[in-house]
Amino acid sequence: MSKERGFLEYKREEPPYRPKDERVQDYRAVELRLSDDALLRQAARCMDCGTPFCHGCGCPLQNAVPDMNDHVYNRRWQAALDILLQTDCFPEFTGRICPALCEGSCVLGIDDNPVSIRQIELAVIEHAFENGLIGPKPPAVRLDRRVAIVGSGPAGLAAAHHLNRAGCNVVVYENMAKPGGILRYGIPDFKLEKWVVDRRIRLMEDEGISFGCNVEVGRDISHRFLASRFDAVLLTGGARQPRELSVPGRELKGIHFAMPFLVQQNMRNGCEVVDPAEAITATGKRVVVIGGGDTGADCVGTSIRQGAVSVRQFEILPRPPDMRAPETPWPQWPKLLRESSSHKEGCERRWSVMTQAFLGDERGVRQMRCVEVDWVAPAGGGGERPVARPGTEFTVDADLVLLAMGFVGPGPNRLVEQLQLKMDARGNLWRDADGMTSSPGVFVAGDMAQGASLVVRAMADGTRLAQRMLAYLKRTPSKTRTEAEF
């Protein structure tokens, strides 16, 4: 146990942010790390619970949190690292961008604030990199098995890591210029600086994983090509079809989905060229973000850094409570109001707001007509639905509207269409109990199969699929070929 009464002696400590006036001038990381003394105090708060819900109910990766905390408190950094890497292959990502589901299930959180688990996790992996505890670990034996992974986001990278460690020859294909998927192109640098992604990619390459970028599978290379050279294929292209807002005026210029806006800024930060004709910028504009989730918050922070005149964020759902809601009792992930660093930089937030129409002219959108709503259960049964509240109509000025209302499926995909892969009732790719699609030897993981979710859940799914693919490879014959063919 870290410290027998540590949870009574110490309170939760949050990581500090860089000063607002400084951080809004650049895209460097906003969040700073806790001091070593603060980390030890947080590790001391861990109660070493008899039933540690943090890694059973909370963490999709099932990280052994109490053991890690105990090693950190006793400054056994190598032991803490060994425990963490048993379940989490990329703690430098989850330690920065995970919402810390483990903390929502922390037993201490029943009547106090939970342990700062995410910060401890980040400290463990960064201490390892800084002190040479992390290095390439290629497999001792290479198997005569080859696997192609289509998509280099969190699910694809996690699967590649585990398949490679098992001895498979792994090639990861990515249609963008650099690997990383949403980690590189979707999440802003002020939350996840891209040197962190580059560092991990280099390590994976040193361990024998190959990356083929600027390659769209289904266009640049066919499934026939993959089938002739690989023993199995894993699709990890993510959820790319954004939810549409079909209201009058949607066709006006200046109304865009959130992801292209975020991708373009990440490309600029990475010195990649953005077509001026396709450029989406908030500079000098009145910005309205529709959608109250993490993607919406990322749009807020990016708009502020680009020099928006004003930024508003509208959410159709009711305002969450300040404390844990009764309908999400411990150890469930608590429903409560969360404020990101972007919101603290200057943003008007409104809840229970529905967009009725966009107004504008030949130049583009100029205003939005909105109304406040109540959520009402229909008389015939079924879930609650938004109903306009009479007398609450209002208009707001807007030169740029960003739609950040989530995703509804994988979206158009040439390989999926060519193979005529089966879809499930939710519009995601269907897979059997082993993770295989309706095409033999073709598997799917992450958001393409389970719907848009968190990076940590995509990583967990990629890890599970790697194990299922290994079982498949063991029971199927290897495809022999020469290195020239590969």
XYZ file of C-alpha atoms in Angstrom, residues 8-453:
446
model
C -6.763 11.359 4.595
C -3.678 13.577 4.612
C -3.557 14.807 1.019
C -6.049 16.330 -1.386
C -6.254 15.929 -5.139
C -3.964 18.195 -7.127
C -4.666 19.201 -10.715
C -1.897 19.809 -13.251
C -1.298 23.511 -13.889
C -1.816 25.237 -17.233
C 0.481 27.652 -18.978
C -0.757 31.272 -18.562
C -3.720 31.977 -20.833
C -2.264 35.088 -22.462
C 0.834 33.094 -23.378
C -0.695 29.830 -24.573
C -3.292 31.318 -26.926
C -0.418 32.719 -28.991
C 0.882 29.288 -29.994
C -0.059 25.620 -30.336
C 2.302 24.160 -27.761
C 0.920 21.972 -24.991
C -1.326 23.818 -22.572
C -1.094 21.403 -19.662
C 2.030 21.199 -17.500
C 3.113 18.201 -15.473
C 2.765 17.859 -11.737
C 5.944 18.233 -9.703
C 7.624 15.094 -8.371
C 6.497 15.945 -4.834
C 2.904 16.382 -6.003
C 3.045 13.048 -7.840
C 4.227 11.260 -4.715
C 1.398 12.828 -2.734
C -1.127 11.672 -5.328
C 0.310 8.164 -5.347
C 0.085 8.198 -1.551
C -3.665 8.866 -1.803
C -4.284 5.486 -3.450
C -6.092 3.264 -0.933
C -5.027 -0.116 -2.407
C -8.698 -1.114 -2.461
C -9.683 -4.732 -2.039
C -11.731 -4.391 -5.224
C -9.995 -1.716 -7.325
C -12.726 -0.560 -9.699
C -10.275 1.845 -11.371
C -8.812 -0.894 -13.566
C -11.772 -3.272 -13.682
C -14.841 -1.106 -14.245
C -13.094 2.101 -15.312
C -10.092 1.536 -17.572
C -10.763 -0.127 -20.951
C -7.121 -1.280 -20.932
C -7.453 -2.633 -17.380
C -4.302 -0.921 -16.149
C -3.202 -2.202 -12.736
C -3.464 1.234 -11.153
C -2.912 0.451 -7.432
C 0.275 -1.505 -8.156
C 1.601 1.282 -10.363
C 0.799 3.888 -7.707
C 2.567 1.903 -5.018
C 5.726 1.622 -7.088
C 5.680 5.351 -7.871
C 5.236 6.276 -4.214
C 8.278 4.132 -3.382
C 10.199 5.569 -6.369
C 10.449 2.197 -8.081
C 10.121 3.687 -11.547
C 11.188 0.608 -13.513
C 8.685 -1.558 -11.686
C 5.942 1.019 -12.235
C 6.805 1.112 -15.943
C 6.755 -2.678 -16.230
C 3.302 -2.824 -14.644
C 1.934 -0.060 -16.871
C 3.299 -1.469 -20.141
C 1.722 -4.845 -19.479
C -1.648 -3.353 -20.449
C -1.039 0.078 -22.015
C 1.273 0.139 -25.032
C 1.115 3.938 -25.433
C 0.908 5.608 -22.001
C 2.311 8.836 -23.465
C -0.965 9.197 -25.414
C -3.447 8.112 -22.750
C -1.547 10.072 -20.097
C -2.174 13.239 -22.104
C -5.574 12.923 -23.789
C -7.560 10.222 -21.992
C -10.489 11.596 -19.947
C -9.317 9.195 -17.222
C -12.234 6.799 -16.959
C -10.239 5.128 -14.184
C -10.632 8.233 -12.046
C -14.408 8.120 -12.471
C -14.324 4.668 -10.836
C -11.783 5.475 -8.126
C -13.191 4.312 -4.772
C -11.870 7.469 -3.128
C -14.151 9.391 -5.484
C -17.266 8.142 -3.677
C -16.996 10.907 -1.077
C -13.827 12.776 -2.083
C -11.924 13.711 -5.255
C -10.257 10.746 -6.975
C -6.534 10.093 -7.246
C -4.817 11.941 -10.133
C -4.167 8.651 -11.932
C -3.675 10.091 -15.400
C -0.893 12.375 -14.224
C 0.876 9.506 -12.468
C 0.651 7.414 -15.627
C 2.117 10.237 -17.709
C 4.938 10.717 -15.214
C 5.853 7.022 -15.360
C 6.232 6.897 -19.143
C 7.969 10.275 -19.462
C 10.399 9.360 -16.666
C 11.130 6.199 -18.644
C 11.896 8.087 -21.855
C 13.952 10.706 -20.040
C 16.057 8.112 -18.231
C 16.628 5.596 -21.003
C 14.217 2.977 -19.693
C 12.429 2.803 -23.051
C 14.075 1.460 -26.177
C 13.369 -0.744 -29.204
C 12.371 -4.312 -28.388
C 12.092 -6.196 -31.661
C 10.859 -9.790 -31.387
C 13.519 -12.428 -30.786
C 12.009 -14.614 -33.505
C 10.283 -13.485 -36.729
C 7.350 -15.588 -37.877
C 6.593 -16.319 -41.511
C 3.367 -14.339 -41.167
C 2.574 -10.960 -42.675
C -0.200 -8.619 -41.647
C -1.390 -5.428 -43.325
C -3.061 -2.775 -41.185
C -5.087 -0.130 -43.003
C -5.158 2.994 -40.853
C -2.554 4.317 -38.406
C -4.766 5.737 -35.680
C -4.811 4.441 -32.090
C -6.485 1.103 -32.917
C -4.135 0.404 -35.830
C -1.009 1.375 -33.922
C -1.995 -0.721 -30.894
C -2.673 -3.772 -33.072
C 0.591 -3.221 -34.971
C 2.517 -3.044 -31.698
C 1.183 -6.341 -30.385
C 1.340 -8.232 -33.679
C 4.918 -7.110 -34.190
C 5.926 -8.063 -30.642
C 4.502 -11.536 -31.377
C 6.835 -11.837 -34.365
C 4.563 -10.959 -37.285
C 5.814 -8.830 -40.149
C 3.574 -5.762 -40.023
C 2.979 -3.064 -42.599
C 0.722 -0.126 -41.674
C -0.867 1.812 -44.532
C -1.985 5.418 -44.068
C -3.634 7.693 -46.628
C -2.195 10.869 -45.094
C 1.398 12.081 -45.411
C 2.440 10.906 -41.942
C 1.300 8.130 -39.588
C -0.769 8.731 -36.494
C -4.339 9.117 -37.729
C -6.467 11.158 -35.365
C -3.540 11.403 -32.934
C -1.666 13.485 -35.496
C -4.372 15.115 -37.590
C -7.460 15.297 -35.383
C -6.240 16.222 -31.904
C -4.745 19.730 -31.631
C -1.108 20.192 -30.736
C -2.081 22.103 -27.597
C -3.412 18.797 -26.246
C -0.971 16.393 -27.907
C 2.204 17.773 -29.412
C 3.249 15.802 -32.464
C 6.808 15.156 -31.321
C 5.168 12.698 -28.931
C 3.619 10.846 -31.885
C 6.879 11.026 -33.870
C 8.830 9.564 -30.962
C 6.538 6.552 -30.781
C 6.498 6.018 -34.554
C 10.315 6.011 -34.618
C 10.348 3.440 -31.850
C 7.883 1.232 -33.712
C 9.976 1.486 -36.882
C 13.092 0.534 -34.923
C 11.203 -2.531 -33.743
C 10.531 -3.590 -37.328
C 7.127 -2.137 -38.221
C 6.872 -0.597 -41.694
C 4.695 2.399 -42.537
C 3.398 3.183 -46.016
C 1.971 6.707 -46.142
C 0.102 8.577 -48.863
C -1.448 5.236 -49.781
C -5.203 4.829 -50.114
C -6.022 1.145 -50.017
C -8.684 0.422 -52.615
C -7.299 3.094 -54.948
C -3.482 2.978 -54.885
C -3.329 -0.703 -53.982
C -6.127 -3.263 -54.240
C -7.389 -5.980 -51.972
C -6.046 -8.465 -54.507
C -2.585 -6.978 -53.888
C -3.018 -7.334 -50.125
C -4.482 -10.835 -50.332
C -1.555 -12.059 -52.411
C 1.076 -10.729 -50.010
C -0.416 -10.803 -46.529
C -1.881 -13.527 -44.362
C -4.432 -11.181 -42.809
C -5.657 -7.601 -43.150
C -6.926 -5.359 -40.350
C -9.075 -2.310 -41.108
C -8.716 0.544 -38.591
C -9.860 3.564 -40.569
C -11.905 5.137 -37.786
C -15.302 6.846 -37.893
C -15.162 9.431 -40.676
C -18.799 10.185 -41.504
C -19.854 13.283 -39.529
C -23.412 13.809 -38.371
C -25.189 16.266 -40.661
C -27.401 19.202 -39.678
C -30.182 19.426 -42.240
C -31.751 22.843 -41.729
C -32.498 25.701 -44.157
C -29.371 27.540 -45.248
C -27.013 24.606 -44.702
C -25.647 25.121 -48.227
C -24.268 28.579 -47.413
C -20.523 29.146 -47.536
C -18.751 29.231 -44.206
C -20.491 26.174 -42.710
C -18.077 23.280 -42.309
C -17.651 20.030 -40.455
C -15.254 20.278 -37.540
C -12.714 17.662 -38.568
C -11.478 19.308 -41.806
C -10.978 22.519 -39.811
C -8.894 20.713 -37.183
C -6.988 18.612 -39.712
C -5.942 21.668 -41.677
C -4.494 23.403 -38.634
C -2.591 20.267 -37.651
C -1.238 20.081 -41.194
C -0.047 23.691 -40.968
C 1.621 22.972 -37.638
C 3.355 20.008 -39.249
C 4.555 22.097 -42.204
C 2.214 20.341 -44.622
C 0.618 22.324 -47.430
C -3.083 23.196 -47.224
C -4.784 24.028 -50.518
C -5.658 27.760 -50.261
C -8.899 27.123 -52.150
C -9.985 24.650 -49.450
C -8.666 26.571 -46.443
C -10.969 27.007 -43.435
C -9.863 29.663 -40.963
C -11.421 31.546 -38.052
C -9.236 34.637 -38.358
C -11.314 37.793 -37.892
C -14.587 35.842 -37.822
C -17.487 35.338 -35.472
C -17.365 31.606 -34.842
C -20.167 29.335 -33.647
C -19.358 25.726 -32.784
C -22.370 23.396 -32.774
C -21.706 20.430 -30.505
C -20.563 20.354 -26.896
C -18.097 17.446 -26.903
C -14.322 17.227 -27.049
C -14.201 17.895 -30.793
C -16.227 21.054 -30.257
C -13.867 22.162 -27.485
C -10.909 21.558 -29.809
C -12.570 23.825 -32.368
C -12.960 26.496 -29.684
C -9.266 26.452 -28.758
C -8.144 26.385 -32.381
C -10.467 29.263 -33.328
C -9.121 31.384 -30.492
C -5.530 30.756 -31.610
C -6.402 31.622 -35.190
C -7.680 35.028 -34.071
C -11.473 34.707 -34.052
C -13.404 37.853 -33.102
C -15.728 35.813 -30.899
C -16.392 32.121 -30.196
C -19.667 30.550 -29.090
C -20.410 26.889 -28.455
C -23.965 25.565 -28.574
C -25.085 22.171 -27.323
C -28.568 20.745 -27.826
C -28.402 18.639 -24.654
C -29.177 20.162 -21.234
C -26.402 21.643 -19.118
C -24.764 18.856 -17.081
C -24.835 19.190 -13.288
C -21.842 20.518 -11.387
C -21.651 17.333 -9.309
C -22.119 13.662 -10.228
C -25.647 13.104 -11.534
C -27.842 10.496 -9.774
C -28.335 8.613 -13.053
C -24.574 7.900 -13.239
C -23.776 6.598 -9.738
C -20.309 5.437 -8.824
C -18.504 3.510 -10.315
C -20.009 4.643 -13.628
C -18.385 7.467 -15.578
C -19.988 10.521 -13.931
C -22.265 12.849 -15.821
C -21.161 16.331 -14.759
C -20.095 19.659 -16.206
C -16.572 19.604 -17.586
C -14.591 22.657 -18.628
C -11.597 22.218 -20.914
C -8.592 24.510 -21.141
C -10.096 25.902 -24.359
C -13.269 26.999 -22.582
C -11.169 28.850 -20.041
C -9.556 30.855 -22.837
C -12.729 32.727 -23.714
C -15.908 31.155 -25.024
C -19.641 31.625 -24.552
C -21.265 28.256 -23.865
C -24.999 27.591 -24.094
C -26.969 24.404 -23.578
C -30.424 23.233 -24.689
C -30.047 25.181 -27.939
C -31.315 23.892 -31.282
C -30.376 25.441 -34.619
C -33.411 26.184 -36.795
C -31.809 27.854 -39.823
C -28.728 29.545 -41.217
C -29.135 33.001 -42.740
C -26.815 34.702 -45.202
C -26.166 35.933 -48.722
C -23.855 35.248 -51.657
C -20.856 35.890 -49.408
C -21.868 33.103 -47.037
C -23.461 32.569 -43.647
C -24.103 35.710 -41.597
C -26.519 34.650 -38.856
C -28.055 31.609 -37.144
C -31.636 31.346 -35.995
C -31.917 29.235 -32.863
C -34.364 28.272 -30.125
C -34.050 26.865 -26.634
C -35.452 23.375 -26.107
C -36.837 21.154 -23.403
C -36.231 17.423 -23.458
C -39.568 15.620 -23.294
C -40.481 11.939 -23.411
C -43.220 11.322 -26.021
C -46.588 10.127 -24.783
C -46.270 6.897 -26.757
C -43.011 6.001 -25.039
C -39.423 6.098 -26.211
C -36.488 8.299 -25.366
C -36.655 12.001 -24.670
C -36.675 14.368 -27.621
C -35.934 18.094 -27.904
C -39.049 20.277 -28.098
C -38.801 23.997 -28.868
C -39.643 26.209 -25.896
C -42.102 28.925 -27.037
C -40.803 32.477 -26.861
C -37.108 31.562 -26.673
C -36.161 32.108 -30.310
C -32.998 34.151 -30.894
C -30.435 34.936 -33.596
C -26.662 35.200 -33.375
C -24.130 36.593 -35.839
C -21.837 34.019 -37.410
C -19.245 34.119 -40.193
C -17.946 30.601 -39.556
C -20.017 27.679 -38.277
C -18.293 24.441 -37.288
C -20.413 21.295 -36.979
C -19.018 19.089 -34.207
C -21.980 16.823 -33.529
C -20.224 13.462 -33.633
C -19.956 10.743 -36.241
C -22.419 8.213 -37.598
C -20.168 5.617 -39.225
C -16.976 4.856 -41.152
C -18.026 6.880 -44.186
C -17.110 6.135 -47.806
C -14.296 3.618 -48.126
C -13.134 2.174 -51.435
C -11.945 -1.122 -49.997
C -15.165 -1.633 -48.039
C -17.161 -0.963 -51.179
C -15.034 -3.229 -53.358
C -15.352 -6.129 -50.917
C -19.035 -5.331 -50.268
C -18.439 -5.787 -46.563
C -21.456 -6.339 -44.364
C -22.588 -3.473 -42.115
C -24.354 -3.745 -38.768
C -27.611 -2.087 -37.712
C -25.743 1.051 -36.572
C -23.961 1.540 -39.883
C -20.587 0.303 -38.678
C -18.640 -2.595 -40.137
C -19.995 -5.945 -39.008
C -17.588 -8.425 -37.452
C -17.951 -11.875 -35.928
C -16.851 -12.993 -32.473
C -13.252 -13.186 -33.717
C -13.324 -9.682 -35.149
C -13.448 -10.835 -38.772
C -15.582 -9.043 -41.338
C -17.751 -10.789 -43.910
C -14.625 -11.184 -46.071
C -12.389 -14.059 -44.870
C -9.044 -12.898 -43.526
C -10.149 -9.273 -43.267
C -10.598 -8.013 -39.701
C -11.796 -4.684 -38.324
C -11.032 -2.812 -35.100
C -11.657 0.510 -33.428
C -14.260 3.062 -34.438
C -14.999 1.387 -37.781
C -16.570 -1.461 -35.810
C -17.677 -0.047 -32.468
C -18.566 3.508 -33.475
C -16.914 6.801 -32.619
C -15.440 6.644 -29.135
